Amino acid sequence: MRGGMTPASSPTSPVVKPWVQAIHPYIPGRSTADDGRKVVKLSSNENPLGTSPAAVAAFASAGTSLERYPDAGATALREAIGAAHGIDPARIIYGTGSDEILHLVASAYAGVGDEIIHVRYGFAVYEIATRRVGATPVVVDDRDYATDVDAILAAVTDRTTIVYVANPNNPTGTFTAKDEVARLHAGLPGHVLLVLDQAYAEYLAPEDDDGGLALAATAANVLVTRTFSKIHGLAAERIGWGYGSATVIEALHRVRGPFNVTIAGQAAAVAAVGDTSFVASTRAHNDRWRDWFVGAIGALGNAGLRCVPSQANFVLVLFEGQLTAETAYKGLMDAGYIVRWLPGQGLAQGLRITIGTKEETRGVVAALRTLVERAG
Ligand SMILES: *Cc1c(COP(=O)(O)O)cnc(C)c1O
C-alpha cells in the first residue's frame, strides 16, 4: 500500500479538517415565521424600495445567450465602477457577493498559524473566512458597541496578517470616522492587510467618507470592499467588488473562481452604477425613516430600549428593561415582522432591525410599543 499506512490506522471515512469542523455555519436572516407564515422581512438589510428599474431591465435582457460563459474579466463592470469612483479599473476585483472577496483575502493572506483580527460584534463572515483557511480568529472588545481602534492595535502580533473592519459596522451600525481609520492604518505594520468592508458606505452622507478608497489608492496594505446587495438592491445576484494595490488585486485573482460573476449580474450591476438617482432616493428614504425610527423608540419612554447610533440601513436596539430582546423577537414574529436576533454572536440583548418602507417601519414600532406595554 502506498505510503505504508496500515488498514488498522486508516480512517474509515474522509476526515474533515479540524479548523473547518470549528466553523459555526452562517445563519441567514429569515423570511418566514416559526409557523411558516410569510412575514415582513427586516432581517437582512435589503433595499425596501426594490431595485433600480434600469438594473431590472438590463438583467432581463441579458438572458438571450445562456450557453456562453460570462466575461471572466468583468470588463464593463470594472470600467463602470472605476468611472463612478475615480479609481483604476485594473485594480478592481469582483466577486460572488463581497462575501467571496472576504474569503479570497483570507485564502491569499492567511493559513494555519496566522491570526486575523475582527471586533466582537462584527460581521459573521469574518470568523468563517478565518477558520476556513486554518487561521486563528482574534476577537477584540468593542467600545460601547463601536469599533475600538486601540483594542485592534493592541491585538496585533507578528502572526497577524489581516484585520477586517466593517464601516459602518454590521450588526451595530456604528461608524468609524476618517481620522480613526487613518490612525488604525498608521498603527498597523506593513505586513498586515487592512480590509475595510464598506458594504453600507453608500448610506453615509458624502462628508462622512471614511477615506478608505483614498487610502487604498496609495497604501500597499489596504483593500476596500463594496457590495451591490444593499443600497443597489441586487442581493439576489451576488455581486461585490474590492479596490486595492495592484499586488493585492493580483493575488486575489489567483484564488478567485473563474467566471465568478454571471452575465445577468454584470449587466444589472453596470446599470445600477449608472442609476445614481435610485441610490440617492434610497439614501434619502433611509435617512428619513431611520431618524423617525430612532425618535419613536426614544419616545417609548423609560422601558429600557436603547438604539445604538447607526449610520447604516438598520438599527441595533438594545433591550435593557423589563422587555427582553428574545421576548420582543418572538412578539414581533407573531405580529408579522422578522428581525435579526443574534444570541450566537453574544448579542442576546439586542435586535437588529432593518429600516423598511414607511408602512413597515411604522408597523414594527407599533408592534414594539404593544410589547413594551404588555411587559409592564
Ligand atoms: C451584507 C454585507 C456584506 C455583503 O454581502 P454580499 O456577499 O455582497 O451580499 C459584506 N459585509 C457586511 C458587513 C455586510 O453586512
CSV table of C-alpha atoms and ligand atoms in Angstrom, one decimal:
chain,number,residue,atom,x,y,z
A,1,MET,CA,0.0,0.0,0.0
A,2,ARG,CA,1.4,3.4,-1.0
A,3,GLY,CA,2.6,5.4,2.0
A,4,GLY,CA,2.7,2.3,4.1
A,5,MET,CA,-0.5,3.1,6.0
A,6,THR,CA,-1.8,0.0,7.7
A,7,PRO,CA,-5.6,-0.7,7.4
A,8,ALA,CA,-5.9,-0.6,11.2
A,9,SER,CA,-4.7,3.1,11.4
A,10,SER,CA,-6.6,4.2,8.3
A,11,PRO,CA,-9.8,6.2,8.9
A,12,THR,CA,-12.9,4.6,7.6
A,13,SER,CA,-14.4,7.9,6.2
A,14,PRO,CA,-13.0,11.2,5.0
A,15,VAL,CA,-11.6,13.4,7.8
A,16,VAL,CA,-12.8,17.0,7.9
A,17,LYS,CA,-10.1,19.4,8.8
A,18,PRO,CA,-10.4,20.4,12.5
A,19,TRP,CA,-10.5,24.1,11.6
A,20,VAL,CA,-13.4,23.5,9.2
A,21,GLN,CA,-15.1,21.5,11.9
A,22,ALA,CA,-14.7,24.5,14.2
A,23,ILE,CA,-16.8,26.7,11.9
A,24,HIS,CA,-20.3,27.8,13.1
A,25,PRO,CA,-22.2,27.9,9.8
A,26,TYR,CA,-23.6,31.3,8.7
A,27,ILE,CA,-27.2,31.8,9.8
A,28,PRO,CA,-29.1,33.8,7.2
A,29,GLY,CA,-31.8,36.3,8.0
A,30,ARG,CA,-35.2,34.6,8.0
A,31,SER,CA,-38.1,35.4,5.7
A,32,THR,CA,-40.8,33.2,7.4
A,33,ALA,CA,-42.1,32.9,10.9
A,34,ASP,CA,-41.8,29.7,13.1
A,35,ASP,CA,-45.1,28.5,11.8
A,36,GLY,CA,-44.1,29.1,8.2
A,37,ARG,CA,-46.1,32.3,7.7
A,38,LYS,CA,-44.6,34.8,5.3
A,39,VAL,CA,-43.8,37.9,7.2
A,40,VAL,CA,-42.2,41.4,6.6
A,41,LYS,CA,-38.5,40.7,6.3
A,42,LEU,CA,-36.4,43.2,8.3
A,43,SER,CA,-33.6,40.7,8.9
A,44,SER,CA,-31.1,41.1,6.1
A,45,ASN,CA,-30.7,44.8,5.4
A,46,GLU,CA,-32.1,44.6,1.9
A,47,ASN,CA,-33.4,47.6,0.0
A,48,PRO,CA,-37.1,48.1,0.9
A,49,LEU,CA,-37.6,50.2,-2.3
A,50,GLY,CA,-36.5,47.3,-4.5
A,51,THR,CA,-34.0,47.6,-7.3
A,52,SER,CA,-33.2,50.3,-9.9
A,53,PRO,CA,-35.6,49.8,-12.8
A,54,ALA,CA,-32.7,50.2,-15.2
A,55,ALA,CA,-30.9,47.3,-13.5
A,56,VAL,CA,-34.0,45.1,-13.6
A,57,ALA,CA,-34.3,45.9,-17.4
A,58,ALA,CA,-30.6,45.1,-18.0
A,59,PHE,CA,-30.9,41.9,-16.1
A,60,ALA,CA,-34.0,40.8,-18.1
A,61,SER,CA,-32.4,41.5,-21.4
A,62,ALA,CA,-29.2,39.5,-20.5
A,63,GLY,CA,-30.9,36.1,-20.8
A,64,THR,CA,-30.5,35.7,-24.6
A,65,SER,CA,-27.3,33.6,-24.9
A,66,LEU,CA,-27.1,31.4,-21.8
A,67,GLU,CA,-24.8,28.9,-23.4
A,68,ARG,CA,-21.8,31.3,-23.2
A,69,TYR,CA,-19.6,31.9,-20.2
A,70,PRO,CA,-19.6,35.5,-18.9
A,71,ASP,CA,-16.7,37.9,-19.4
A,72,ALA,CA,-14.2,36.4,-17.0
A,73,GLY,CA,-12.6,39.9,-16.6
A,74,ALA,CA,-15.9,41.7,-15.9
A,75,THR,CA,-14.5,44.5,-18.0
A,76,ALA,CA,-17.6,46.6,-18.4
A,77,LEU,CA,-18.4,46.3,-14.7
A,78,ARG,CA,-14.9,47.3,-13.6
A,79,GLU,CA,-15.0,50.3,-16.0
A,80,ALA,CA,-18.3,51.4,-14.7
A,81,ILE,CA,-17.2,51.2,-11.1
A,82,GLY,CA,-13.8,52.9,-11.9
A,83,ALA,CA,-15.5,55.8,-13.6
A,84,ALA,CA,-18.1,56.2,-10.8
A,85,HIS,CA,-15.4,56.4,-8.1
A,86,GLY,CA,-12.5,57.8,-10.0
A,87,ILE,CA,-10.4,54.7,-9.4
A,88,ASP,CA,-8.3,52.5,-11.7
A,89,PRO,CA,-10.4,49.6,-13.2
A,90,ALA,CA,-7.3,47.4,-13.3
A,91,ARG,CA,-7.1,47.5,-9.5
A,92,ILE,CA,-10.7,46.3,-9.0
A,93,ILE,CA,-11.5,42.7,-8.0
A,94,TYR,CA,-15.1,41.4,-8.3
A,95,GLY,CA,-16.8,38.5,-6.5
A,96,THR,CA,-19.9,36.4,-6.0
A,97,GLY,CA,-21.0,38.9,-3.4
A,98,SER,CA,-18.4,40.8,-1.4
A,99,ASP,CA,-18.5,37.7,0.8
A,100,GLU,CA,-16.4,35.9,-1.8
A,101,ILE,CA,-13.8,38.7,-1.7
A,102,LEU,CA,-13.6,38.4,2.1
A,103,HIS,CA,-12.9,34.7,1.6
A,104,LEU,CA,-10.3,35.4,-1.2
A,105,VAL,CA,-8.4,37.7,1.2
A,106,ALA,CA,-8.1,35.0,3.8
A,107,SER,CA,-7.1,32.4,1.2
A,108,ALA,CA,-4.4,34.6,-0.2
A,109,TYR,CA,-3.0,36.0,3.0
A,110,ALA,CA,-3.6,33.6,5.9
A,111,GLY,CA,-3.2,30.0,6.8
A,112,VAL,CA,-2.5,27.8,9.8
A,113,GLY,CA,-0.6,29.7,12.4
A,114,ASP,CA,-1.7,33.1,11.2
A,115,GLU,CA,-4.0,35.4,13.1
A,116,ILE,CA,-6.9,37.5,11.8
A,117,ILE,CA,-8.4,40.3,13.9
A,118,HIS,CA,-12.1,41.3,14.0
A,119,VAL,CA,-14.3,43.1,16.5
A,120,ARG,CA,-16.5,41.2,18.9
A,121,TYR,CA,-19.8,42.4,17.4
A,122,GLY,CA,-18.6,42.1,13.8
A,123,PHE,CA,-19.8,40.6,10.6
A,124,ALA,CA,-20.2,36.8,11.0
A,125,VAL,CA,-18.4,36.0,7.7
A,126,TYR,CA,-15.0,37.2,9.1
A,127,GLU,CA,-14.8,34.4,11.6
A,128,ILE,CA,-15.9,31.8,9.0
A,129,ALA,CA,-13.4,33.1,6.4
A,130,THR,CA,-10.6,32.9,9.1
A,131,ARG,CA,-11.4,29.4,10.2
A,132,ARG,CA,-11.8,28.1,6.7
A,133,VAL,CA,-8.2,28.6,5.9
A,134,GLY,CA,-7.0,27.3,9.3
A,135,ALA,CA,-6.1,30.7,10.7
A,136,THR,CA,-6.9,31.8,14.2
A,137,PRO,CA,-9.6,34.4,14.8
A,138,VAL,CA,-8.5,37.1,17.3
A,139,VAL,CA,-11.6,38.9,18.6
A,140,VAL,CA,-11.2,42.3,20.2
A,141,ASP,CA,-13.6,44.2,22.5
A,142,ASP,CA,-15.9,46.9,21.4
A,143,ARG,CA,-16.3,50.4,22.9
A,144,ASP,CA,-20.0,50.6,23.7
A,145,TYR,CA,-20.7,48.6,20.6
A,146,ALA,CA,-18.4,50.7,18.4
A,147,THR,CA,-15.1,49.7,16.8
A,148,ASP,CA,-12.2,50.3,19.2
A,149,VAL,CA,-9.1,51.2,17.2
A,150,ASP,CA,-6.8,51.0,20.3
A,151,ALA,CA,-8.1,47.5,21.0
A,152,ILE,CA,-7.4,46.4,17.5
A,153,LEU,CA,-3.9,47.8,17.5
A,154,ALA,CA,-3.2,46.2,20.9
A,155,ALA,CA,-4.1,42.8,19.5
A,156,VAL,CA,-1.6,42.9,16.6
A,157,THR,CA,1.2,40.3,16.8
A,158,ASP,CA,3.9,39.1,14.4
A,159,ARG,CA,1.4,36.4,13.4
A,160,THR,CA,-1.4,38.9,12.4
A,161,THR,CA,-1.9,39.1,8.6
A,162,ILE,CA,-5.3,40.6,8.2
A,163,VAL,CA,-7.7,43.0,10.1
A,164,TYR,CA,-11.3,43.0,9.0
A,165,VAL,CA,-13.2,46.2,9.8
A,166,ALA,CA,-16.7,46.9,8.6
A,167,ASN,CA,-17.5,50.6,8.3
A,168,PRO,CA,-20.3,51.2,9.1
A,169,ASN,CA,-20.2,48.0,11.1
A,170,ASN,CA,-22.8,45.2,11.0
A,171,PRO,CA,-24.6,44.4,13.2
A,172,THR,CA,-24.0,47.5,15.3
A,173,GLY,CA,-24.5,50.2,12.6
A,174,THR,CA,-21.7,52.2,14.2
A,175,PHE,CA,-19.3,54.3,12.1
A,176,THR,CA,-15.5,54.8,12.5
A,177,ALA,CA,-14.6,58.3,11.3
A,178,LYS,CA,-11.9,59.1,8.8
A,179,ASP,CA,-9.3,60.2,11.4
A,180,GLU,CA,-9.7,57.0,13.3
A,181,VAL,CA,-9.4,54.9,10.2
A,182,ALA,CA,-6.2,56.7,9.3
A,183,ARG,CA,-4.9,56.2,12.9
A,184,LEU,CA,-5.7,52.5,12.6
A,185,HIS,CA,-3.9,52.2,9.3
A,186,ALA,CA,-0.9,54.2,10.5
A,187,GLY,CA,-0.6,51.9,13.6
A,188,LEU,CA,-0.5,48.7,11.6
A,189,PRO,CA,2.7,47.1,10.5
A,190,GLY,CA,3.1,47.0,6.7
A,191,HIS,CA,2.6,43.2,6.5
A,192,VAL,CA,-0.9,43.4,7.9
A,193,LEU,CA,-3.7,43.9,5.3
A,194,LEU,CA,-6.4,46.2,6.5
A,195,VAL,CA,-9.7,45.1,4.9
A,196,LEU,CA,-12.3,48.0,5.1
A,197,ASP,CA,-15.6,46.4,4.4
A,198,GLN,CA,-17.8,49.3,3.1
A,199,ALA,CA,-21.0,47.3,2.5
A,200,TYR,CA,-23.1,50.3,3.8
A,201,ALA,CA,-20.9,53.2,2.7
A,202,GLU,CA,-23.5,54.5,0.2
A,203,TYR,CA,-25.8,55.2,3.2
A,204,LEU,CA,-23.3,57.7,4.6
A,205,ALA,CA,-23.6,61.4,3.9
A,206,PRO,CA,-20.8,62.4,1.4
A,207,GLU,CA,-19.0,64.4,4.1
A,208,ASP,CA,-18.8,61.2,6.2
A,209,ASP,CA,-16.5,59.4,3.8
A,210,ASP,CA,-14.1,57.3,5.9
A,211,GLY,CA,-11.2,57.9,3.5
A,212,GLY,CA,-10.9,54.2,2.6
A,213,LEU,CA,-10.8,54.5,-1.1
A,214,ALA,CA,-8.2,57.3,-0.9
A,215,LEU,CA,-6.1,55.1,1.4
A,216,ALA,CA,-6.4,52.1,-0.9
A,217,ALA,CA,-5.2,54.3,-3.8
A,218,THR,CA,-1.8,54.7,-2.3
A,219,ALA,CA,-1.3,52.2,0.6
A,220,ALA,CA,0.1,48.7,-0.3
A,221,ASN,CA,-1.9,47.1,2.6
A,222,VAL,CA,-5.5,48.4,2.3
A,223,LEU,CA,-8.4,46.7,0.5
A,224,VAL,CA,-11.8,48.3,0.4
A,225,THR,CA,-14.8,46.1,-0.4
A,226,ARG,CA,-18.2,47.1,-1.6
A,227,THR,CA,-21.4,45.3,-2.5
A,228,PHE,CA,-24.4,45.5,-4.8
A,229,SER,CA,-26.5,43.7,-2.3
A,230,LYS,CA,-27.5,46.6,-0.1
A,231,ILE,CA,-28.3,50.1,-1.5
A,232,HIS,CA,-28.3,48.8,-5.1
A,233,GLY,CA,-31.0,46.2,-4.2
A,234,LEU,CA,-29.2,43.4,-6.1
A,235,ALA,CA,-28.8,40.9,-3.3
A,236,ALA,CA,-30.3,38.1,-5.4
A,237,GLU,CA,-27.5,38.4,-8.0
A,238,ARG,CA,-24.5,38.1,-5.6
A,239,ILE,CA,-22.1,40.8,-6.8
A,240,GLY,CA,-19.4,42.6,-4.8
A,241,TRP,CA,-16.1,44.3,-5.6
A,242,GLY,CA,-12.9,45.4,-4.0
A,243,TYR,CA,-10.2,48.0,-4.6
A,244,GLY,CA,-6.6,47.7,-3.5
A,245,SER,CA,-3.0,47.8,-4.7
A,246,ALA,CA,-2.0,46.1,-7.9
A,247,THR,CA,-0.2,43.4,-5.9
A,248,VAL,CA,-3.1,42.6,-3.6
A,249,ILE,CA,-5.6,42.5,-6.6
A,250,GLU,CA,-3.2,40.2,-8.5
A,251,ALA,CA,-3.1,37.8,-5.5
A,252,LEU,CA,-6.9,37.8,-5.2
A,253,HIS,CA,-7.3,36.9,-8.9
A,254,ARG,CA,-5.1,33.8,-8.3
A,255,VAL,CA,-7.7,32.4,-5.8
A,256,ARG,CA,-10.9,33.7,-7.4
A,257,GLY,CA,-13.3,31.3,-9.0
A,258,PRO,CA,-13.2,31.7,-12.8
A,259,PHE,CA,-16.4,33.3,-14.2
A,260,ASN,CA,-17.5,34.2,-10.7
A,261,VAL,CA,-20.0,36.9,-11.7
A,262,THR,CA,-22.8,36.0,-14.0
A,263,ILE,CA,-23.7,37.7,-17.3
A,264,ALA,CA,-27.0,39.0,-16.0
A,265,GLY,CA,-25.4,40.0,-12.7
A,266,GLN,CA,-22.7,42.0,-14.5
A,267,ALA,CA,-25.3,43.7,-16.8
A,268,ALA,CA,-27.6,44.6,-13.8
A,269,ALA,CA,-24.7,45.9,-11.8
A,270,VAL,CA,-23.4,48.2,-14.6
A,271,ALA,CA,-26.9,49.6,-15.0
A,272,ALA,CA,-27.2,50.0,-11.2
A,273,VAL,CA,-23.9,52.0,-11.1
A,274,GLY,CA,-25.4,54.4,-13.6
A,275,ASP,CA,-28.7,54.9,-11.7
A,276,THR,CA,-27.5,57.5,-9.2
A,277,SER,CA,-30.9,58.8,-8.6
A,278,PHE,CA,-32.1,55.4,-7.4
A,279,VAL,CA,-29.2,55.4,-4.9
A,280,ALA,CA,-29.9,58.9,-3.8
A,281,SER,CA,-33.6,58.3,-3.2
A,282,THR,CA,-32.8,55.1,-1.3
A,283,ARG,CA,-30.4,57.1,0.9
A,284,ALA,CA,-32.9,59.8,1.5
A,285,HIS,CA,-35.6,57.3,2.4
A,286,ASN,CA,-33.2,55.6,4.8
A,287,ASP,CA,-32.2,58.9,6.4
A,288,ARG,CA,-35.7,59.9,7.0
A,289,TRP,CA,-37.1,56.6,8.4
A,290,ARG,CA,-34.0,55.8,10.4
A,291,ASP,CA,-34.3,59.1,12.1
A,292,TRP,CA,-38.0,58.6,12.6
A,293,PHE,CA,-37.4,55.0,14.0
A,294,VAL,CA,-34.8,56.2,16.5
A,295,GLY,CA,-37.0,59.0,17.6
A,296,ALA,CA,-40.0,56.7,18.0
A,297,ILE,CA,-38.0,54.2,20.1
A,298,GLY,CA,-36.8,57.0,22.3
A,299,ALA,CA,-40.5,58.1,22.7
A,300,LEU,CA,-41.3,54.7,24.2
A,301,GLY,CA,-40.1,56.2,27.5
A,302,ASN,CA,-38.1,54.5,30.2
A,303,ALA,CA,-38.9,51.0,29.0
A,304,GLY,CA,-35.1,50.2,28.7
A,305,LEU,CA,-35.0,50.2,24.9
A,306,ARG,CA,-31.9,52.0,23.5
A,307,CYS,CA,-30.7,52.5,19.9
A,308,VAL,CA,-27.0,52.1,19.2
A,309,PRO,CA,-26.2,55.1,17.0
A,310,SER,CA,-26.4,53.9,13.4
A,311,GLN,CA,-25.2,55.2,10.1
A,312,ALA,CA,-26.4,52.2,8.1
A,313,ASN,CA,-29.8,51.0,6.9
A,314,PHE,CA,-30.6,49.2,10.2
A,315,VAL,CA,-30.6,49.9,13.9
A,316,LEU,CA,-29.4,47.7,16.7
A,317,VAL,CA,-31.9,48.1,19.5
A,318,LEU,CA,-30.8,47.1,23.0
A,319,PHE,CA,-33.4,45.8,25.5
A,320,GLU,CA,-32.2,46.7,29.0
A,321,GLY,CA,-35.5,46.8,30.8
A,322,GLN,CA,-38.5,44.5,31.5
A,323,LEU,CA,-39.0,43.5,27.9
A,324,THR,CA,-36.1,41.2,26.8
A,325,ALA,CA,-34.8,41.0,23.2
A,326,GLU,CA,-35.9,37.4,23.0
A,327,THR,CA,-39.5,38.2,24.0
A,328,ALA,CA,-39.6,41.1,21.6
A,329,TYR,CA,-38.2,38.9,18.8
A,330,LYS,CA,-40.9,36.4,19.3
A,331,GLY,CA,-43.6,39.0,19.8
A,332,LEU,CA,-42.5,40.8,16.6
A,333,MET,CA,-42.7,37.5,14.7
A,334,ASP,CA,-46.2,36.9,16.0
A,335,ALA,CA,-47.1,40.4,14.8
A,336,GLY,CA,-45.7,39.7,11.3
A,337,TYR,CA,-42.1,41.1,11.4
A,338,ILE,CA,-38.9,39.1,11.2
A,339,VAL,CA,-35.9,41.0,12.6
A,340,ARG,CA,-32.4,39.7,13.5
A,341,TRP,CA,-31.7,38.3,16.9
A,342,LEU,CA,-28.0,37.2,17.3
A,343,PRO,CA,-27.5,35.4,20.6
A,344,GLY,CA,-24.9,33.2,18.9
A,345,GLN,CA,-22.8,36.3,18.4
A,346,GLY,CA,-23.0,37.3,22.0
A,347,LEU,CA,-25.8,39.8,21.3
A,348,ALA,CA,-28.7,38.2,23.2
A,349,GLN,CA,-29.6,41.6,24.5
A,350,GLY,CA,-30.3,43.3,21.1
A,351,LEU,CA,-32.3,43.1,17.9
A,352,ARG,CA,-31.0,44.4,14.6
A,353,ILE,CA,-33.9,45.9,12.7
A,354,THR,CA,-33.6,46.8,9.0
A,355,ILE,CA,-35.2,50.1,8.1
A,356,GLY,CA,-38.1,49.1,5.8
A,357,THR,CA,-40.8,51.0,3.9
A,358,LYS,CA,-42.7,53.7,5.7
A,359,GLU,CA,-45.5,51.3,6.5
A,360,GLU,CA,-43.1,48.6,7.7
A,361,THR,CA,-41.2,51.0,9.9
A,362,ARG,CA,-44.3,52.4,11.4
A,363,GLY,CA,-45.7,48.9,11.8
A,364,VAL,CA,-42.7,47.4,13.6
A,365,VAL,CA,-42.6,50.4,16.0
A,366,ALA,CA,-46.3,50.0,16.8
A,367,ALA,CA,-45.7,46.3,17.5
A,368,LEU,CA,-42.8,47.1,19.8
A,369,ARG,CA,-45.0,49.7,21.6
A,370,THR,CA,-47.6,47.0,22.3
A,371,LEU,CA,-44.9,44.6,23.6
A,372,VAL,CA,-43.4,47.3,25.9
A,373,GLU,CA,-46.9,48.0,27.3
A,374,ARG,CA,-47.6,44.3,27.8
A,375,ALA,CA,-44.3,43.8,29.6
A,376,GLY,CA,-45.5,46.4,32.1
B,1,LIG,C1,-24.2,42.5,3.6
B,1,LIG,C2,-22.8,42.6,4.0
B,1,LIG,C3,-21.8,42.2,3.1
B,1,LIG,C4,-22.1,41.9,1.7
B,1,LIG,O1,-22.5,40.7,1.3
B,1,LIG,P1,-22.7,40.3,-0.2
B,1,LIG,O2,-21.9,39.0,-0.2
B,1,LIG,O3,-22.0,41.3,-1.1
B,1,LIG,O4,-24.1,40.1,-0.4
B,1,LIG,C5,-20.5,42.4,3.4
B,1,LIG,N1,-20.2,42.9,4.6
B,1,LIG,C6,-21.1,43.3,5.5
B,1,LIG,C7,-20.7,43.9,6.8
B,1,LIG,C8,-22.4,43.1,5.2
B,1,LIG,O5,-23.4,43.5,6.1
